[in-house]
Short mmCIF file of C-alpha atoms in Angstrom, two decimals:
data_model
loop_
_atom_site.label_atom_id
_atom_site.label_comp_id
_atom_site.label_asym_id
_atom_site.label_seq_id
_atom_site.Cartn_x
_atom_site.Cartn_y
_atom_site.Cartn_z
CA GLY A 80 163.13 73.90 88.34
CA ARG A 81 159.16 72.91 89.94
CA GLY A 82 156.48 71.97 87.41
CA ALA A 83 153.50 72.77 89.74
CA PRO A 84 153.03 75.13 92.97
CA PRO A 85 155.06 73.79 95.94
CA PRO A 86 153.35 71.81 98.91
CA ALA A 87 149.96 73.73 100.87
CA VAL A 88 152.21 74.26 104.32
CA PRO A 89 155.61 76.08 103.75
CA GLY A 90 158.93 74.06 104.89
CA ALA A 91 160.35 71.06 104.52
CA GLU A 92 158.00 67.60 104.13
CA PRO A 93 159.15 65.66 106.98
CA SER A 94 160.00 62.64 106.09
CA THR A 95 157.62 60.74 107.98
CA GLY A 96 154.18 60.75 108.63
CA LEU A 97 150.88 61.39 106.68
CA ALA A 98 151.92 63.75 103.75
CA PRO A 99 148.51 66.56 102.87
CA PRO A 100 146.77 66.37 99.79
CA VAL A 101 147.83 69.21 97.79
CA ARG A 102 144.77 70.70 95.84
CA GLN A 103 146.37 71.01 92.05
CA PRO A 104 144.65 72.03 89.02
CA ARG A 105 143.11 69.51 86.56
CA LEU A 106 146.31 68.37 84.27
CA VAL A 107 143.94 68.92 80.77
CA GLU A 108 147.04 68.19 79.45
CA LEU A 109 146.75 64.61 80.68
CA ASP A 110 143.55 64.21 79.21
CA LEU A 111 144.87 64.76 75.80
CA LEU A 112 147.42 62.28 76.66
CA ARG A 113 144.71 59.50 77.31
CA PHE A 114 142.47 59.93 74.31
CA VAL A 115 145.37 59.93 72.01
CA ALA A 116 147.15 56.84 73.92
CA ALA A 117 143.26 55.27 73.66
CA PHE A 118 142.64 56.29 70.06
CA ALA A 119 146.47 55.30 69.01
CA VAL A 120 145.61 51.47 70.49
CA MET A 121 141.60 51.78 68.60
CA ALA A 122 143.96 52.22 65.57
CA PHE A 123 146.23 49.63 65.91
CA HIS A 124 143.02 47.36 66.56
CA TYR A 125 141.11 49.14 63.42
CA MET A 126 143.69 49.23 60.93
CA ALA A 127 146.38 47.10 62.05
CA ALA A 128 145.46 44.09 63.73
CA SER A 129 142.14 42.75 63.23
CA ARG A 130 142.60 41.21 59.25
CA SER A 131 139.68 38.60 60.93
CA LEU A 132 137.43 41.42 59.98
CA TRP A 133 138.58 42.92 56.34
CA ASP A 134 138.78 40.02 55.36
CA GLU A 135 142.55 40.59 54.14
CA SER A 136 145.47 42.47 56.04
CA PRO A 137 144.79 45.61 57.71
CA VAL A 138 147.98 46.61 56.48
CA VAL A 139 148.04 46.39 53.48
CA LEU A 140 144.27 47.92 53.23
CA PHE A 141 145.83 50.99 55.12
CA ALA A 142 149.41 50.38 53.69
CA PRO A 143 150.03 54.53 53.82
CA VAL A 144 149.95 54.94 57.68
CA LYS A 145 151.13 51.36 58.72
CA TYR A 146 153.53 51.90 60.56
CA PHE A 147 151.48 54.32 63.34
CA ALA A 148 149.18 51.82 62.73
CA THR A 149 150.94 48.86 64.08
CA LEU A 150 152.34 50.88 66.74
CA GLY A 151 149.62 51.53 68.50
CA ILE A 152 149.72 48.66 70.35
CA LEU A 153 151.72 51.00 72.09
CA GLY A 154 149.19 53.06 73.38
CA VAL A 155 149.27 50.91 76.60
CA GLU A 156 152.09 51.58 77.26
CA LEU A 157 151.04 55.42 77.40
CA PHE A 158 148.54 54.27 79.78
CA PHE A 159 150.40 52.90 82.08
CA LEU A 160 153.20 56.53 82.40
CA ILE A 161 149.21 57.92 83.04
CA SER A 162 148.59 55.90 85.92
CA GLY A 163 151.47 55.85 87.75
CA PHE A 164 151.42 60.20 87.64
CA VAL A 165 147.87 59.76 88.25
CA ILE A 166 147.71 56.72 91.30
CA LEU A 167 150.31 58.60 92.90
CA MET A 168 148.49 61.89 92.65
CA SER A 169 145.31 60.00 94.00
CA ALA A 170 147.04 58.30 96.81
CA TRP A 171 148.90 61.17 98.02
CA GLY A 172 147.64 62.06 101.51
CA HIS A 173 144.36 60.12 101.37
CA SER A 174 142.97 56.69 103.83
CA LEU A 175 142.87 53.88 102.17
CA ARG A 176 139.72 53.72 102.39
CA ARG A 177 139.46 56.90 100.28
CA PHE A 178 141.18 55.87 97.55
CA ALA A 179 139.58 52.13 97.16
CA VAL A 180 137.02 53.73 96.76
CA SER A 181 137.90 56.78 94.50
CA ARG A 182 139.61 53.55 92.25
CA PHE A 183 136.69 51.63 92.11
CA ALA A 184 133.67 54.08 91.25
CA ARG A 185 136.46 55.53 88.56
CA LEU A 186 136.84 51.47 86.89
CA PHE A 187 133.03 49.99 87.72
CA PRO A 188 130.29 51.66 86.44
CA ALA A 189 131.57 51.96 82.38
CA TYR A 190 133.27 48.55 82.95
CA TRP A 191 129.79 46.75 83.92
CA PHE A 192 127.85 48.36 81.34
CA THR A 193 130.39 46.97 78.75
CA VAL A 194 130.41 43.18 80.70
CA ILE A 195 126.73 43.05 79.95
CA ALA A 196 127.04 44.67 76.83
CA LEU A 197 129.30 41.87 75.98
CA TYR A 198 126.97 39.40 76.99
CA VAL A 199 123.50 40.71 75.40
CA LEU A 200 125.93 40.99 72.09
CA TYR A 201 127.76 37.48 72.11
CA THR A 202 124.20 35.44 73.71
CA TYR A 203 120.91 37.41 71.28
CA THR A 204 123.04 38.53 68.50
CA SER A 205 125.03 36.52 65.75
CA VAL A 206 127.88 38.40 65.67
CA GLU A 207 131.01 36.73 66.07
CA TYR A 208 134.36 38.62 65.73
CA PHE A 209 135.94 38.61 69.20
CA LYS A 210 133.22 36.41 71.17
CA PRO A 211 134.61 35.42 74.04
CA ASN A 212 134.24 31.35 75.04
CA LEU A 213 132.22 32.34 77.84
CA ASP A 214 129.16 30.57 79.60
CA THR A 215 126.99 33.02 81.81
CA VAL A 216 128.62 31.98 84.65
CA GLY A 217 132.19 33.50 83.29
CA TYR A 218 131.05 36.76 82.64
CA VAL A 219 129.38 37.00 85.65
CA ILE A 220 133.23 36.74 86.98
CA ASN A 221 134.20 38.68 84.63
CA LEU A 222 131.81 41.65 86.12
CA THR A 223 134.18 41.50 89.23
CA MET A 224 137.16 42.27 86.99
CA LEU A 225 139.57 39.25 88.50
CA GLN A 226 138.71 36.92 85.85
CA GLU A 227 142.13 36.10 85.01
CA ALA A 228 142.83 35.54 89.36
CA PHE A 229 140.21 32.62 88.88
CA GLY A 230 141.44 31.72 85.45
CA VAL A 231 138.87 32.54 83.31
CA ILE A 232 138.74 34.47 79.87
CA PRO A 233 138.51 38.20 79.45
CA ALA A 234 135.03 39.24 78.24
CA GLY A 235 136.68 41.97 76.28
CA GLY A 236 139.99 41.48 74.81
CA VAL A 237 141.60 45.14 75.98
CA PHE A 238 140.54 43.76 79.50
CA TRP A 239 144.03 42.47 79.87
CA SER A 240 145.42 45.86 80.95
CA LEU A 241 142.74 45.99 83.92
CA TRP A 242 143.96 43.78 85.12
CA VAL A 243 147.26 45.10 85.13
CA GLU A 244 146.22 48.40 86.56
CA LEU A 245 144.58 46.66 89.65
CA LYS A 246 147.80 44.41 90.68
CA PHE A 247 149.48 48.20 90.34
CA TYR A 248 146.95 49.57 92.72
CA PHE A 249 146.79 46.65 95.08
CA LEU A 250 151.02 47.30 95.64
CA ILE A 251 150.58 50.90 96.39
CA SER A 252 147.79 49.81 98.76
CA ILE A 253 150.89 48.84 101.10
CA VAL A 254 152.11 52.54 101.07
CA VAL A 255 148.44 54.05 101.42
CA ILE A 256 147.98 51.96 103.89
CA MET A 257 151.07 53.55 106.03
CA GLY A 258 150.15 57.13 104.68
CA VAL A 259 151.91 57.93 101.50
CA ASN A 260 154.82 61.06 101.83
CA LEU A 261 157.94 61.44 99.97
CA ARG A 262 160.35 59.11 101.58
CA ARG A 263 157.56 56.17 101.56
CA ALA A 264 156.69 56.83 98.15
CA LEU A 265 160.68 56.61 96.97
CA GLY A 266 161.84 53.59 98.86
CA PHE A 267 158.37 51.60 97.68
CA MET A 268 159.49 52.69 93.87
CA TRP A 269 162.85 51.44 94.98
CA VAL A 270 161.88 48.35 96.32
CA TRP A 271 159.50 47.58 93.33
CA LEU A 272 162.21 48.49 90.46
CA ALA A 273 164.88 46.25 92.10
CA ALA A 274 161.99 43.27 92.20
CA ALA A 275 161.16 44.12 89.14
CA ILE A 276 165.09 43.38 87.01
CA PHE A 277 165.24 40.18 89.71
CA ALA A 278 162.00 38.94 88.42
CA GLU A 279 162.84 39.59 85.05
CA TRP A 280 165.98 38.06 85.85
CA LEU A 281 164.77 34.81 87.26
CA GLN A 282 161.93 34.04 84.87
CA ASN A 283 159.83 32.11 87.38
CA ASP A 284 155.33 32.68 86.78
CA LEU A 285 153.99 33.70 90.35
CA VAL A 286 156.90 36.26 91.09
CA THR A 287 156.12 37.95 87.24
CA GLU A 288 152.75 37.98 87.30
CA ILE A 289 152.64 40.07 90.75
CA VAL A 290 155.74 41.95 90.08
CA MET A 291 154.91 42.76 86.93
CA PRO A 292 158.34 43.19 85.46
CA ARG A 293 156.99 44.07 81.92
CA GLN A 294 155.31 46.78 83.13
CA ALA A 295 156.67 47.78 86.42
CA PRO A 296 159.24 50.28 84.48
CA TYR A 297 155.93 52.35 83.40
CA PHE A 298 154.08 52.81 86.30
CA ILE A 299 157.82 53.33 88.42
CA ALA A 300 158.81 56.48 85.95
CA GLY A 301 155.09 57.50 86.30
CA MET A 302 155.45 57.86 89.77
CA ALA A 303 158.76 59.67 89.00
CA PHE A 304 157.61 62.12 86.27
CA TYR A 305 154.78 62.97 89.41
CA LEU A 306 157.11 63.35 92.02
CA ILE A 307 159.18 66.30 89.66
CA TYR A 308 155.68 67.63 88.68
CA ARG A 309 154.80 68.41 92.57
CA GLU A 310 158.73 68.25 94.31
CA GLY A 311 160.68 69.56 91.43
CA SER A 312 163.74 67.92 89.80
CA THR A 313 166.11 65.66 91.47
CA VAL A 314 168.96 63.74 90.30
CA THR A 315 167.01 60.86 92.00
CA ARG A 316 164.20 61.49 90.36
CA TRP A 317 165.69 61.58 86.99
CA GLY A 318 166.71 58.34 87.22
CA PHE A 319 164.12 56.64 88.42
CA VAL A 320 162.67 57.47 84.72
CA LEU A 321 166.29 57.40 82.69
CA VAL A 322 165.90 53.51 83.80
CA GLY A 323 162.34 53.17 83.55
CA TYR A 324 162.96 54.30 80.23
CA ALA A 325 165.89 52.09 79.70
CA CYS A 326 163.53 49.24 81.01
CA SER A 327 160.62 50.08 79.11
CA LEU A 328 162.85 50.43 76.05
CA TYR A 329 163.39 46.62 76.06
CA ALA A 330 160.12 45.69 77.42
CA ALA A 331 158.68 47.27 74.49
CA LEU A 332 161.47 45.71 71.78
CA GLU A 333 160.89 42.76 73.60
CA ARG A 334 156.87 42.98 73.21
CA MET A 335 156.88 44.12 69.54
CA GLN A 336 160.45 41.17 68.83
CA SER A 337 157.34 38.11 70.07
CA ARG A 338 154.03 39.77 67.34
CA ILE A 339 156.66 40.10 64.39
CA ASP A 340 158.22 36.53 65.73
CA LEU A 341 154.22 34.97 65.39
CA VAL A 342 153.27 36.85 61.95
CA GLY A 343 156.50 38.50 60.22
CA ILE A 344 157.30 41.78 59.99
CA LYS A 345 155.07 42.13 57.03
CA ASN A 346 152.33 42.03 59.07
CA PHE A 347 153.49 43.64 62.19
CA PRO A 348 155.28 46.48 60.14
CA ALA A 349 157.40 47.51 64.29
CA PRO A 350 160.93 47.56 63.28
CA PRO A 351 163.03 48.48 66.04
CA PRO A 352 164.04 51.71 65.59
CA ALA A 353 159.88 52.88 65.49
CA VAL A 354 159.61 51.82 68.72
CA ILE A 355 162.52 53.61 70.16
CA VAL A 356 160.88 56.92 68.41
CA TRP A 357 157.30 55.53 69.88
CA ILE A 358 158.90 55.36 73.57
CA THR A 359 160.90 58.48 73.46
CA VAL A 360 157.93 60.35 72.37
CA ILE A 361 155.48 59.45 75.24
CA TYR A 362 158.68 59.73 78.27
CA VAL A 363 158.99 63.05 76.79
CA LEU A 364 155.49 64.00 76.57
CA MET A 365 154.90 62.62 80.32
CA ALA A 366 158.06 65.16 80.68
CA ALA A 367 156.53 67.88 79.45
CA VAL A 368 153.95 67.47 81.57
CA ALA A 369 155.78 67.17 84.84
CA LEU A 370 157.84 70.24 83.75
CA GLY A 371 154.65 72.08 83.74
CA TRP A 372 155.88 73.11 79.48
CA LEU A 373 151.85 71.64 79.09
CA ARG A 374 150.44 74.03 81.17
CA TRP A 375 149.23 76.34 78.22
CA VAL A 376 146.96 73.15 77.04
CA ARG A 377 144.45 74.28 78.99
CA TRP A 378 140.22 74.03 76.53
CA ARG A 379 137.85 73.01 78.72
CA ALA A 380 136.44 70.30 76.29
CA LEU A 381 139.39 68.13 76.70
CA THR A 382 138.22 67.26 80.74
CA THR A 383 135.33 65.69 78.69
CA VAL A 384 137.46 64.20 76.35
CA GLY A 385 139.83 62.64 78.78
CA ALA A 386 136.74 61.07 80.54
CA LEU A 387 135.11 59.30 77.88
CA THR A 388 138.48 57.70 77.14
CA TYR A 389 138.43 55.11 79.27
CA PRO A 390 134.74 53.93 78.13
CA LEU A 391 135.90 54.11 74.45
CA TYR A 392 138.98 52.09 75.88
CA LEU A 393 136.60 49.30 77.11
CA VAL A 394 134.06 49.29 73.67
CA HIS A 395 136.31 49.87 70.46
CA GLN A 396 137.16 46.62 69.55
CA ASN A 397 133.21 45.46 69.52
CA VAL A 398 132.05 48.38 67.91
CA SER A 399 134.26 47.07 64.72
CA ALA A 400 132.96 43.55 65.69
CA VAL A 401 129.87 44.27 64.73
CA LEU A 402 130.37 47.27 61.93
CA ILE A 403 133.32 46.26 60.04
CA PRO A 404 132.49 42.99 58.74
CA GLU A 405 128.66 44.00 58.03
CA PHE A 406 129.96 46.79 56.29
CA ARG A 407 133.87 46.22 54.35
CA GLU A 408 131.90 45.27 51.19
CA SER A 409 129.96 48.27 50.28
CA ILE A 410 132.24 51.51 51.73
CA ASN A 411 135.63 52.44 51.65
CA PRO A 412 138.06 50.99 53.71
CA TRP A 413 139.32 54.51 54.81
CA VAL A 414 135.72 56.23 55.42
CA LEU A 415 134.74 53.12 56.74
CA ALA A 416 137.54 52.76 59.75
CA GLY A 417 136.96 56.09 60.48
CA GLY A 418 133.32 55.67 60.34
CA THR A 419 133.78 52.97 63.03
CA MET A 420 135.91 55.26 64.87
CA LEU A 421 133.51 58.50 65.07
CA ALA A 422 130.92 55.56 66.08
CA SER A 423 132.81 54.30 68.55
CA ILE A 424 133.83 58.08 69.77
CA LEU A 425 129.61 58.50 70.49
CA LEU A 426 128.68 55.38 71.60
CA SER A 427 131.83 55.63 74.58
CA TYR A 428 130.41 59.61 75.21
CA ALA A 429 127.15 58.09 75.64
CA VAL A 430 128.25 55.53 77.77
CA TYR A 431 130.23 58.54 79.93
CA ARG A 432 126.95 60.46 80.13
CA LEU A 433 124.60 58.24 80.81
CA VAL A 434 126.56 55.41 82.80
CA ASP A 435 129.65 56.38 83.82
CA ARG A 436 129.07 59.64 85.09
CA PRO A 437 126.14 59.63 87.09
CA GLY A 438 127.54 55.69 87.99
CA GLN A 439 130.39 57.16 89.53
CA ARG A 440 128.00 59.54 91.70
CA LEU A 441 126.57 57.03 92.70
CA LEU A 442 129.05 55.06 93.93
CA ARG A 443 130.86 57.64 95.54
CA ARG A 444 127.84 58.91 97.36
CA LEU A 445 127.29 55.14 98.93
CA MET A 446 130.87 54.22 99.24
CA GLY A 447 132.37 57.56 99.99
CA ARG A 448 131.35 57.70 103.60
CA SER A 449 132.24 56.07 106.74
CA PRO A 450 129.55 53.62 109.11
CA MET A 451 129.95 56.39 111.16
CA GLU A 452 129.79 59.84 109.40
CA GLN A 453 125.93 58.25 107.48
CA ARG A 454 124.68 57.46 111.33
CA GLN A 455 125.95 61.12 111.86
CA ALA A 456 124.37 62.14 108.60
CA SER A 457 120.81 60.67 108.82
CA VAL A 458 120.20 62.82 112.36
CA PRO A 459 117.78 64.90 111.49
#
């Protein structure tokens, strides 16, 4: 029942010590799921959420797809599930330094570009939609990705999830410092799950900020899926998945209900049964990845599709701020929404090729070697 080849070192993994990294084929099925998540969020912003862009309710304009578009807000939850899987995989057998370099190089080139582009857009053009109330110092602080820790408004509306991701990285770094292995990964998951349940009951702002009870179940379940993929199925690992699924249902229903309470079910058509179906589907998809049922998905182009997903997530909302108000009176809304999606994807591909990919290579080259390795490399 294993979803992947066994570890490269035969025999049982020791209960202590650093587990060796295992070189595995790229899971292009996760690249596909990343794009599905980003597209879902984009559909939500274009066809369900942005009333001000269209000057009328988008769920009326796009009534045939209003339920699907509204549920697209939960694409972020799919991102969190995937992140739990991928981050544990990338941390396994690696030092804290190597893990930090990998994450820094992955996140920041496209992010820096986006922050600078937003500064130029909202400082030197007349675009007003989604304009943050920031001065130059605020944009500079946003370059750190730690703006919320300093009480500064994010420059982009989607940046809130990056803060959640960063906190996950900080938490899992505790295990990386000790050396990731099966026992420590499971111990971390037990402690975090218990802390998340306690934090939800306690309702303390500081504890909630650190423990993230509404997002933790997705990360923990994603980590459990990776353990199933790497080590095979056990009752404990599937237990984490089931508890994470139950907690995710609670968190998603609460999140969607808060939106309904704010604007009404008519403007936010996300009935509880539809939310339950969405969460169930994304968990089933991740289970299919963990069990190897999607190995047949091997289209090489999906690697590029997955790579442009991060830039797409970062830029799509502000692309709509430029295009939709400009053309909403002259172009059919369906054509305009589709054209804006295409423009966002093309821009994201350009950012990936011209900024993200070379930026990652440069940062890894600059940061990837220790001082001793750099001195040795400089010797003829």
